[in-house]
Short mmCIF file of C-alpha atoms and ligand atoms in Angstrom, two decimals:
data_model
loop_
_atom_site.label_atom_id
_atom_site.label_comp_id
_atom_site.label_asym_id
_atom_site.label_seq_id
_atom_site.Cartn_x
_atom_site.Cartn_y
_atom_site.Cartn_z
CA MET A 1 16.66 -23.61 12.95
CA SER A 2 20.14 -24.45 14.35
CA SER A 3 21.83 -24.18 10.93
CA LEU A 4 20.29 -20.76 10.44
CA ARG A 5 22.74 -18.13 11.69
CA ARG A 6 22.51 -15.17 9.36
CA ILE A 7 19.43 -13.66 7.76
CA ALA A 8 19.68 -10.66 5.44
CA VAL A 9 16.56 -8.57 4.83
CA VAL A 10 16.62 -6.25 1.81
CA GLY A 11 14.33 -3.22 2.06
CA GLY A 12 13.56 -0.57 4.64
CA GLY A 13 9.78 -0.63 4.69
CA LEU A 14 7.04 -2.15 6.80
CA ALA A 15 7.38 -5.68 5.43
CA ALA A 16 11.10 -5.75 6.21
CA VAL A 17 10.72 -4.41 9.74
CA SER A 18 7.78 -6.72 10.41
CA ALA A 19 9.88 -9.74 9.34
CA CYS A 20 12.73 -8.73 11.70
CA ASP A 21 10.29 -8.23 14.57
CA ALA A 22 8.53 -11.54 13.96
CA LEU A 23 11.82 -13.45 13.72
CA ARG A 24 12.76 -12.28 17.21
CA ALA A 25 9.22 -12.92 18.51
CA GLN A 26 9.53 -16.48 17.18
CA GLY A 27 12.76 -16.99 19.13
CA TYR A 28 15.32 -16.68 16.35
CA GLU A 29 18.63 -15.79 18.00
CA GLY A 30 20.96 -15.50 15.00
CA GLU A 31 22.12 -12.38 13.14
CA ILE A 32 19.72 -10.12 11.27
CA ALA A 33 21.08 -7.55 8.82
CA LEU A 34 18.62 -5.04 7.37
CA PHE A 35 19.76 -3.30 4.18
CA SER A 36 17.72 -0.22 3.32
CA ALA A 37 18.38 1.90 0.26
CA GLU A 38 16.86 4.89 2.06
CA LEU A 39 18.84 6.94 4.58
CA GLY A 40 17.64 7.10 8.17
CA LEU A 41 15.31 5.00 10.29
CA PRO A 42 12.53 3.17 8.41
CA TYR A 43 9.22 5.04 8.46
CA ASP A 44 5.59 4.32 7.72
CA ARG A 45 4.16 5.30 4.32
CA PRO A 46 0.39 5.82 4.81
CA PRO A 47 0.90 9.13 6.70
CA LEU A 48 2.79 10.53 3.70
CA SER A 49 -0.44 11.20 1.78
CA LYS A 50 -2.26 12.28 4.95
CA ASP A 51 -0.70 14.02 7.97
CA VAL A 52 2.77 14.50 6.46
CA LEU A 53 1.41 16.38 3.44
CA LEU A 54 -0.88 18.33 5.74
CA GLY A 55 2.19 19.36 7.73
CA LYS A 56 0.84 17.68 10.89
CA ALA A 57 3.48 14.95 11.25
CA ARG A 58 7.26 15.13 11.37
CA ARG A 59 9.58 12.31 10.39
CA GLU A 60 10.04 11.23 14.01
CA ASP A 61 6.25 10.90 14.32
CA VAL A 62 6.04 8.30 11.54
CA LEU A 63 8.96 6.01 12.32
CA LEU A 64 8.09 2.32 12.19
CA ARG A 65 10.23 1.67 15.29
CA PRO A 66 12.27 3.95 17.59
CA GLU A 67 16.06 3.91 17.26
CA GLN A 68 16.65 1.78 20.39
CA TRP A 69 14.42 -0.98 19.00
CA TYR A 70 17.11 -1.93 16.46
CA GLU A 71 19.64 -2.31 19.26
CA GLU A 72 17.26 -4.20 21.55
CA LYS A 73 16.25 -6.62 18.80
CA ARG A 74 19.81 -6.90 17.49
CA VAL A 75 18.80 -5.83 14.02
CA ALA A 76 21.86 -4.42 12.26
CA LEU A 77 20.34 -1.61 10.18
CA ARG A 78 22.49 -0.63 7.21
CA ASP A 79 20.58 2.42 6.01
CA GLY A 80 21.51 4.17 2.80
CA ILE A 81 22.96 0.89 1.51
CA ALA A 82 21.18 -0.45 -1.55
CA VAL A 83 21.71 -4.05 -2.54
CA ARG A 84 22.82 -4.25 -6.16
CA ALA A 85 22.47 -7.99 -6.68
CA VAL A 86 21.84 -11.19 -4.76
CA ARG A 87 23.39 -14.56 -5.53
CA PRO A 88 21.12 -17.16 -3.92
CA ARG A 89 23.43 -20.13 -4.54
CA ASP A 90 26.25 -18.79 -2.38
CA GLY A 91 24.04 -16.56 -0.19
CA ALA A 92 25.85 -13.41 -1.31
CA LEU A 93 24.55 -9.88 -1.47
CA GLU A 94 26.45 -7.33 -3.53
CA LEU A 95 26.13 -3.90 -1.97
CA VAL A 96 26.17 -0.53 -3.68
CA ASP A 97 29.40 0.46 -1.88
CA GLY A 98 31.20 -2.40 -3.65
CA SER A 99 31.33 -4.71 -0.62
CA THR A 100 29.65 -8.09 -0.27
CA ALA A 101 27.59 -9.55 2.57
CA VAL A 102 26.65 -13.17 3.10
CA ALA A 103 23.61 -14.81 4.64
CA ASP A 104 22.02 -18.24 4.99
CA ARG A 105 18.67 -16.82 3.91
CA ILE A 106 17.74 -13.63 2.05
CA VAL A 107 14.40 -11.84 2.36
CA LEU A 108 13.48 -9.46 -0.46
CA ALA A 109 11.19 -6.66 0.78
CA THR A 110 11.96 -4.09 -1.87
CA GLY A 111 8.43 -2.70 -2.28
CA GLY A 112 7.51 -0.79 -5.40
CA THR A 113 8.42 2.21 -7.50
CA PRO A 114 5.69 4.67 -8.46
CA ARG A 115 4.94 4.73 -12.16
CA ALA A 116 5.92 7.91 -13.97
CA LEU A 117 3.38 9.50 -16.30
CA PRO A 118 3.93 7.56 -19.55
CA VAL A 119 3.46 10.59 -21.84
CA PRO A 120 5.78 13.18 -23.42
CA GLY A 121 6.84 15.59 -20.67
CA GLY A 122 5.79 13.09 -17.99
CA ASN A 123 9.20 13.45 -16.32
CA ASP A 124 8.98 17.24 -16.01
CA PRO A 125 10.15 18.39 -12.54
CA CYS A 126 6.64 19.79 -12.00
CA VAL A 127 5.28 16.24 -12.06
CA HIS A 128 5.52 14.73 -8.58
CA LEU A 129 5.31 11.12 -7.44
CA LEU A 130 4.55 10.08 -3.87
CA ARG A 131 6.28 7.12 -2.29
CA THR A 132 9.05 8.38 -0.01
CA TRP A 133 9.50 10.92 2.77
CA GLU A 134 11.50 13.09 0.36
CA ASP A 135 8.70 12.91 -2.24
CA ALA A 136 6.22 14.11 0.40
CA GLU A 137 8.51 16.94 1.54
CA ARG A 138 9.03 18.16 -2.02
CA LEU A 139 5.32 18.00 -2.79
CA ARG A 140 4.29 19.70 0.44
CA GLU A 141 6.33 22.76 -0.55
CA ARG A 142 4.21 23.05 -3.69
CA LEU A 143 0.79 22.69 -2.05
CA LEU A 144 0.40 26.37 -1.20
CA PRO A 145 -2.96 28.11 -0.87
CA GLY A 146 -4.18 29.13 -4.33
CA ALA A 147 -1.73 26.86 -6.18
CA ARG A 148 -3.23 25.11 -9.20
CA VAL A 149 -2.68 21.39 -8.71
CA ALA A 150 -3.60 18.57 -11.08
CA VAL A 151 -3.74 15.07 -9.65
CA VAL A 152 -3.57 12.40 -12.32
CA GLY A 153 -5.08 9.11 -11.19
CA ALA A 154 -8.02 8.94 -8.76
CA GLY A 155 -7.06 5.67 -7.06
CA LEU A 156 -6.22 5.47 -3.37
CA ILE A 157 -3.15 7.71 -3.26
CA GLY A 158 -4.36 10.14 -5.93
CA ALA A 159 -7.69 10.64 -4.17
CA GLU A 160 -6.05 11.17 -0.78
CA THR A 161 -3.58 13.64 -2.26
CA ALA A 162 -6.35 15.56 -4.02
CA ALA A 163 -8.30 15.80 -0.75
CA VAL A 164 -5.25 17.03 1.16
CA ALA A 165 -4.33 19.58 -1.51
CA HIS A 166 -7.92 20.85 -1.40
CA ALA A 167 -7.77 21.11 2.41
CA LEU A 168 -4.58 23.15 2.06
CA GLY A 169 -6.38 25.67 -0.15
CA CYS A 170 -5.08 24.54 -3.54
CA ARG A 171 -7.27 24.68 -6.65
CA VAL A 172 -7.41 21.01 -7.52
CA THR A 173 -8.23 19.23 -10.77
CA LEU A 174 -8.50 15.45 -10.51
CA ILE A 175 -8.02 13.61 -13.79
CA ASP A 176 -8.74 9.94 -14.46
CA PRO A 177 -9.92 8.23 -17.65
CA VAL A 178 -12.11 5.87 -15.61
CA ALA A 179 -15.55 7.28 -14.70
CA VAL A 180 -15.76 5.40 -11.39
CA PRO A 181 -12.22 4.66 -10.19
CA LEU A 182 -11.75 1.85 -7.64
CA ALA A 183 -15.01 0.13 -8.63
CA ARG A 184 -13.20 -3.16 -9.17
CA VAL A 185 -11.67 -2.94 -5.72
CA VAL A 186 -14.52 -1.71 -3.52
CA GLY A 187 -17.56 -2.22 -5.73
CA ASP A 188 -19.54 0.30 -7.75
CA VAL A 189 -21.66 1.84 -4.96
CA VAL A 190 -18.81 2.68 -2.60
CA ALA A 191 -16.51 3.75 -5.45
CA ARG A 192 -19.20 6.05 -6.88
CA ALA A 193 -19.95 7.63 -3.50
CA LEU A 194 -16.24 8.22 -2.89
CA HIS A 195 -15.64 9.71 -6.32
CA GLN A 196 -18.70 11.98 -6.17
CA ARG A 197 -17.39 13.41 -2.93
CA HIS A 198 -14.54 15.14 -4.82
CA THR A 199 -17.01 17.17 -6.86
CA ALA A 200 -19.16 17.86 -3.81
CA GLU A 201 -16.11 19.26 -2.01
CA GLY A 202 -15.37 21.64 -4.91
CA ILE A 203 -12.67 19.79 -6.80
CA THR A 204 -12.85 19.77 -10.59
CA VAL A 205 -13.08 16.17 -11.78
CA LEU A 206 -12.23 15.36 -15.41
CA THR A 207 -12.86 11.93 -16.87
CA THR A 208 -10.10 11.75 -19.44
CA GLY A 209 -6.43 10.93 -19.91
CA VAL A 210 -3.35 13.13 -20.11
CA GLU A 211 -1.66 13.08 -23.51
CA ARG A 212 1.21 15.46 -23.00
CA VAL A 213 2.81 17.69 -20.38
CA GLU A 214 4.25 20.88 -21.77
CA ARG A 215 6.41 23.34 -19.87
CA ARG A 216 5.06 26.87 -19.89
CA PRO A 217 7.88 29.08 -21.14
CA GLY A 218 9.26 31.37 -18.45
CA SER A 219 7.14 29.86 -15.68
CA LEU A 220 7.37 27.11 -13.10
CA GLY A 221 4.12 25.53 -14.23
CA VAL A 222 3.02 23.27 -17.05
CA LEU A 223 0.19 22.85 -19.54
CA LEU A 224 -1.65 19.55 -19.60
CA HIS A 225 -2.96 18.37 -22.96
CA LEU A 226 -5.90 16.07 -22.33
CA SER A 227 -7.51 13.44 -24.55
CA GLY A 228 -10.68 14.68 -26.20
CA TYR A 229 -10.24 18.26 -24.94
CA SER A 230 -9.43 21.01 -27.40
CA GLY A 231 -8.00 23.32 -24.74
CA VAL A 232 -5.25 22.81 -22.20
CA VAL A 233 -5.19 22.90 -18.40
CA ALA A 234 -2.58 25.22 -16.92
CA VAL A 235 -1.29 24.15 -13.52
CA ASP A 236 1.61 24.85 -11.18
CA THR A 237 2.06 21.28 -9.99
CA VAL A 238 1.07 17.81 -11.17
CA VAL A 239 0.88 14.73 -8.97
CA ALA A 240 0.84 11.35 -10.70
CA GLY A 241 -0.87 8.64 -8.67
CA ILE A 242 -1.09 5.93 -11.28
CA GLY A 243 0.17 2.94 -9.36
CA ILE A 244 3.46 1.23 -8.69
CA ARG A 245 5.73 -1.22 -10.40
CA PRO A 246 7.00 -3.95 -8.07
CA ALA A 247 10.76 -3.56 -7.48
CA THR A 248 11.67 -7.01 -8.81
CA GLU A 249 15.11 -6.20 -10.27
CA LEU A 250 17.09 -8.19 -7.69
CA ALA A 251 14.86 -11.22 -8.15
CA GLU A 252 15.17 -11.01 -11.92
CA ILE A 253 18.98 -10.83 -11.76
CA ALA A 254 18.92 -13.84 -9.44
CA GLY A 255 16.75 -15.79 -11.90
CA LEU A 256 13.80 -16.15 -9.53
CA ARG A 257 10.25 -16.63 -10.81
CA VAL A 258 8.79 -13.18 -11.40
CA GLU A 259 5.30 -12.63 -12.84
CA ASN A 260 3.66 -9.40 -11.72
CA GLY A 261 5.79 -9.57 -8.59
CA ILE A 262 8.11 -12.15 -7.09
CA VAL A 263 6.06 -15.32 -6.90
CA VAL A 264 6.02 -16.91 -3.42
CA ASP A 265 4.35 -19.82 -1.64
CA THR A 266 2.38 -19.46 1.61
CA GLY A 267 5.64 -19.51 3.58
CA ARG A 268 6.76 -16.55 1.39
CA ARG A 269 9.49 -18.69 -0.18
CA THR A 270 10.44 -17.80 -3.75
CA SER A 271 11.42 -20.25 -6.49
CA HIS A 272 14.82 -20.48 -4.73
CA PRO A 273 14.61 -22.21 -1.32
CA ASN A 274 16.97 -19.74 0.35
CA VAL A 275 15.24 -16.59 -0.82
CA PHE A 276 11.95 -15.20 0.51
CA ALA A 277 9.91 -12.24 -0.69
CA ILE A 278 7.32 -10.12 1.12
CA GLY A 279 5.23 -6.96 0.94
CA ASP A 280 4.30 -4.98 -2.14
CA VAL A 281 6.93 -6.74 -4.27
CA ALA A 282 5.59 -10.27 -3.71
CA ARG A 283 2.64 -12.15 -5.16
CA LEU A 284 1.25 -15.34 -3.64
CA ASP A 285 1.27 -18.14 -6.18
CA GLY A 286 -2.27 -18.73 -7.45
CA HIS A 287 -3.46 -15.23 -6.52
CA ARG A 288 -4.29 -12.79 -9.29
CA VAL A 289 -3.08 -9.64 -7.60
CA ARG A 290 -0.41 -8.37 -5.28
CA HIS A 291 -1.90 -6.81 -2.15
CA GLU A 292 -0.27 -3.39 -1.99
CA HIS A 293 -1.61 -2.57 1.44
CA TRP A 294 -0.24 -1.83 4.87
CA GLU A 295 -1.66 -4.80 6.74
CA ALA A 296 -0.70 -7.23 3.98
CA ALA A 297 2.93 -6.07 4.29
CA GLN A 298 2.81 -6.47 8.07
CA ARG A 299 1.34 -9.98 7.81
CA ASP A 300 3.78 -10.98 5.09
CA GLY A 301 6.69 -10.23 7.41
CA GLU A 302 5.14 -12.45 10.07
CA ALA A 303 4.47 -15.25 7.58
CA ALA A 304 8.02 -15.06 6.24
CA ALA A 305 9.47 -15.38 9.75
CA LEU A 306 7.57 -18.64 10.19
CA GLY A 307 8.63 -19.82 6.74
CA LEU A 308 12.28 -18.97 7.43
CA LEU A 309 12.16 -20.99 10.63
CA GLY A 310 10.53 -23.95 8.87
CA ARG A 311 7.22 -23.54 10.70
CA PRO A 312 3.76 -23.88 9.12
CA ALA A 313 2.28 -20.86 7.40
CA PRO A 314 -0.36 -18.94 9.37
CA GLU A 315 -4.03 -18.86 8.38
CA SER A 316 -4.22 -16.17 5.73
CA GLY A 317 -7.68 -14.60 6.30
CA ALA A 318 -9.29 -11.86 4.25
CA THR A 319 -7.17 -8.86 3.32
CA TRP A 320 -8.10 -5.44 4.74
CA PHE A 321 -7.14 -1.89 3.92
CA TRP A 322 -8.28 1.65 4.56
CA SER A 323 -8.04 5.06 2.96
CA ASP A 324 -8.84 8.51 4.42
CA ARG A 325 -10.24 11.54 2.65
CA TYR A 326 -12.32 14.60 3.59
CA GLY A 327 -12.52 13.43 7.18
CA SER A 328 -14.06 10.08 6.15
CA ARG A 329 -12.52 6.64 6.30
CA MET A 330 -13.11 4.02 3.66
CA GLU A 331 -12.32 0.44 4.62
CA ALA A 332 -12.54 -2.74 2.61
CA VAL A 333 -12.10 -6.41 3.40
CA GLY A 334 -11.94 -9.41 1.07
CA SER A 335 -12.25 -9.22 -2.69
CA MET A 336 -15.32 -7.53 -4.22
CA ALA A 337 -14.31 -8.99 -7.60
CA ASP A 338 -15.21 -12.44 -6.21
CA ALA A 339 -18.77 -11.42 -5.28
CA HIS A 340 -21.79 -12.51 -7.35
CA GLU A 341 -24.28 -10.31 -5.49
CA THR A 342 -24.12 -7.20 -3.30
CA VAL A 343 -26.20 -6.07 -0.34
CA LEU A 344 -26.42 -2.49 0.88
CA ARG A 345 -26.68 -1.57 4.55
CA GLY A 346 -27.46 2.09 5.13
CA ALA A 347 -27.85 4.82 2.53
CA PRO A 348 -24.89 6.27 0.59
CA ASP A 349 -26.60 9.70 0.56
CA ASN A 350 -26.58 9.85 4.35
CA GLY A 351 -22.81 9.54 4.71
CA ASP A 352 -21.94 6.26 6.38
CA PHE A 353 -22.93 2.91 4.84
CA THR A 354 -21.59 -0.53 3.97
CA VAL A 355 -21.82 -2.78 0.93
CA PHE A 356 -21.44 -6.54 1.38
CA GLY A 357 -20.32 -8.85 -1.41
CA LEU A 358 -21.77 -12.38 -1.42
CA ARG A 359 -21.04 -15.53 -3.31
CA GLY A 360 -23.89 -17.95 -2.68
CA ASP A 361 -24.66 -17.71 1.03
CA ARG A 362 -21.08 -16.75 2.02
CA LEU A 363 -19.71 -13.29 2.50
CA VAL A 364 -16.57 -12.71 0.41
CA ALA A 365 -16.10 -8.95 0.70
CA ALA A 366 -17.32 -5.76 2.32
CA ALA A 367 -16.56 -2.10 1.80
CA THR A 368 -17.65 0.78 3.97
CA VAL A 369 -17.57 4.50 4.41
CA ASP A 370 -17.23 5.33 8.11
CA ARG A 371 -18.59 2.07 9.53
CA ALA A 372 -15.58 0.36 11.06
CA ARG A 373 -17.78 -1.96 13.13
CA ASP A 374 -19.44 -3.39 10.02
CA ILE A 375 -16.07 -4.20 8.53
CA LYS A 376 -14.86 -5.83 11.72
CA ALA A 377 -17.92 -8.09 11.80
CA ALA A 378 -17.71 -8.76 8.05
CA ARG A 379 -14.13 -9.84 8.38
CA ARG A 380 -15.01 -12.39 11.01
CA LEU A 381 -17.92 -13.67 8.90
CA ILE A 382 -15.62 -14.09 5.90
CA ASP A 383 -12.79 -15.72 7.83
CA ARG A 384 -15.12 -18.17 9.57
CA GLY A 385 -17.09 -18.95 6.40
CA VAL A 386 -20.41 -18.46 8.21
CA PRO A 387 -23.51 -18.68 5.94
CA VAL A 388 -25.35 -15.34 5.98
CA ASP A 389 -28.87 -14.19 5.23
CA PRO A 390 -28.77 -11.15 2.90
CA VAL A 391 -31.99 -9.76 4.38
CA ARG A 392 -30.47 -9.66 7.86
CA LEU A 393 -27.24 -8.16 6.50
CA ALA A 394 -29.22 -5.27 5.04
CA GLU A 395 -31.39 -4.71 8.12
CA GLU A 396 -29.92 -1.87 10.18
CA SER A 397 -31.55 -3.07 13.39
CA VAL A 398 -29.65 -6.40 13.22
CA ASP A 399 -26.43 -6.41 15.20
CA LEU A 400 -23.99 -8.02 12.74
CA ARG A 401 -22.21 -9.80 15.55
CA THR A 402 -25.30 -11.96 16.08
CA LEU A 403 -24.81 -13.37 12.56
CA LEU A 404 -21.61 -14.98 13.77
CA LYS A 405 -23.66 -17.31 15.97
CA ARG A 406 -24.93 -20.08 13.77
P1 FAD B 501 7.99 -0.28 0.90
O1 FAD B 501 7.34 0.45 2.01
O2 FAD B 501 7.96 0.34 -0.46
O3 FAD B 501 9.50 -0.52 1.31
C1 FAD B 501 10.45 -0.98 0.41
C2 FAD B 501 11.81 -0.49 0.82
O4 FAD B 501 12.81 -1.22 0.12
C3 FAD B 501 12.06 0.98 0.51
O5 FAD B 501 12.59 1.61 1.64
C4 FAD B 501 13.08 0.92 -0.62
O6 FAD B 501 13.94 2.03 -0.64
C5 FAD B 501 13.84 -0.34 -0.26
N1 FAD B 501 14.58 -0.93 -1.37
C6 FAD B 501 14.17 -1.12 -2.64
N2 FAD B 501 15.14 -1.71 -3.38
C7 FAD B 501 16.18 -1.88 -2.53
C8 FAD B 501 17.49 -2.43 -2.71
N3 FAD B 501 17.91 -2.92 -3.88
N4 FAD B 501 18.31 -2.45 -1.64
C9 FAD B 501 17.91 -1.98 -0.42
N5 FAD B 501 16.68 -1.45 -0.22
C10 FAD B 501 15.84 -1.41 -1.26
N6 FAD B 501 -1.93 1.11 2.64
C11 FAD B 501 -3.11 1.03 3.32
O7 FAD B 501 -3.56 -0.09 3.63
N7 FAD B 501 -3.79 2.16 3.67
C12 FAD B 501 -3.35 3.40 3.38
O8 FAD B 501 -4.00 4.39 3.72
C13 FAD B 501 -2.12 3.52 2.65
N8 FAD B 501 -1.64 4.75 2.32
C14 FAD B 501 -0.47 4.84 1.61
C15 FAD B 501 0.00 6.10 1.26
C16 FAD B 501 1.19 6.23 0.53
C17 FAD B 501 1.68 7.59 0.14
C18 FAD B 501 1.90 5.07 0.13
C19 FAD B 501 3.17 5.21 -0.68
C20 FAD B 501 1.44 3.82 0.48
C21 FAD B 501 0.25 3.69 1.23
N9 FAD B 501 -0.26 2.44 1.60
C22 FAD B 501 -1.43 2.33 2.30
C23 FAD B 501 0.44 1.20 1.17
C24 FAD B 501 1.43 0.70 2.21
O9 FAD B 501 2.11 1.75 2.79
C25 FAD B 501 2.39 -0.26 1.50
O10 FAD B 501 1.63 -1.37 1.08
C26 FAD B 501 3.53 -0.72 2.40
O11 FAD B 501 4.30 0.38 2.78
C27 FAD B 501 4.41 -1.72 1.65
O12 FAD B 501 5.52 -2.01 2.43
P2 FAD B 501 6.79 -2.74 1.81
O13 FAD B 501 7.72 -2.91 2.95
O14 FAD B 501 6.39 -3.91 1.02
O15 FAD B 501 7.39 -1.72 0.73
#
C-alpha cells in the first residue's frame, strides 16, 4: 500500500462513492480524486423513478453523502468534469477542460447510458429517458393529471415509471413486445403477477413493439405507430425504459478488455493491472450478466477498495435487488435462470407471496412480492449452501429461519 499515493475514481454514482468510502474505511491515507461528469453532489438513482417523479423528494433528500463528507474523507470531488480518456501506462487522465491528472490507480465507475428508442423519430423531444436528476425533473413536468403517457418497456424502470405516472393521474399506456416482462429475472409467476397488476390498476397494456414515432403537426405530442396495429396511439409524452448501454468508452480507448461491460476479476481489476472497474459498467469475468442494481454497485466499490489495496476479495454472496410499484415491493435474490425447479409459498392472488428457485436440494434464487422476511431467509440459505426440503419451503407454517439449522 505504501507505493499507492494517488487514486482517481471516474464517475459520480454509487459505485464511485462507495469505493471512496471503503478506501478510507480500509485505512488508505493517500489522495482520492473523484471526477464526475455531472454537476453537483453525487445523488442516488433509485428515488428518481419513485419519490422524485412523485414530487416527494428534493435533490438534497437523495444525496449519496452530505457535502461535509467529502471534506472529512478527503475526497477531492471534481464535479462537472468529465474524463475524456485514460492512459493506463502512465496513469494519466485527460479531462474535458483540456487539463491532465495523474494517478497510481484509476477506478472506472462510469455507469450506463439509457438506450434511445431505436426507431425513426425515437429521438423526438417528447421521448424521455430516465437516468439523471435532470431527466427526472424534465419528465416530472410532463406527468400532469390527464396527460397521455406511453411507457415503452415494462422492465424495472418502465414499470415503476408507469405506476408513478398513473398515481399522478396520467392516462398511461404501457408497451412491451414481451408478454411477461422480467420472467427471466424473477421467474414466470412473480413476473406475471407484477405485470397483471398494471391492468388491474387501470393502465392500458399493449404487447407489441413501437415501429415509428411521428410528431403531430402543430402539437406537443406524438403518434406512435405500433407493430401489428393498424391504428396509431396519440400521446403527449413517451418514456423509453428499454435498458442501458454500459459506458465503456474510456476502457475501449485505453484498450482494456470489454465484452458487454468492462471485464474484471474478483478484485475488480481490469485487463490492465492499474485500472479497476465497478458498478453498472463492469462485468465479472465468467459471469453472463452485469448486475445493474443498487446493492451490486455498493458492493463493487467495497470490493475494489480491497483489490486496490492488494487485499483478498470479499465473499461475493447472492445478488439482491428491489423494485417498488403501486405500494408493493418486489425483491429478488440470486439468479432464477439457474433454477431447475420452483416452489411457491403463499398465493399470488392474495397479494404477498414468494417463489423459490431450486437446483437439486439447494436454493439458488427467490423472488417475492411484499415478503421481505422470506427474501432475507432465502439469501442466507443461498449464501450458506444449506440443503432445503421443498415441502417445508412451501409450508406457510414453517418459519424459514429454522431451515438454516441443519
Ligand atoms: P451510475 O449511477 O450511472 O453513475 C455513473 C456516473 O459516472 C454518472 O454520474 C456519470 O455521469 C458518470 N460518468 C460517466 N462517464 C464519465 C466520464 N467519462 N467522466 C466522468 N464521469 C463520468 N437498483 C435497484 O436495485 N433497485 C431500484 O429500485 C433501482 N431503481 C433505479 C431507478 C432508476 C431511475 C435508475 C436509473 C436506476 C435504478 N436502480 C435500481 C439501479 C441503480 O441505481 C444502479 O445500479 C446504480 O446507480 C449504478 O451505480 P453506478 O455508480 O455504477 O453508475
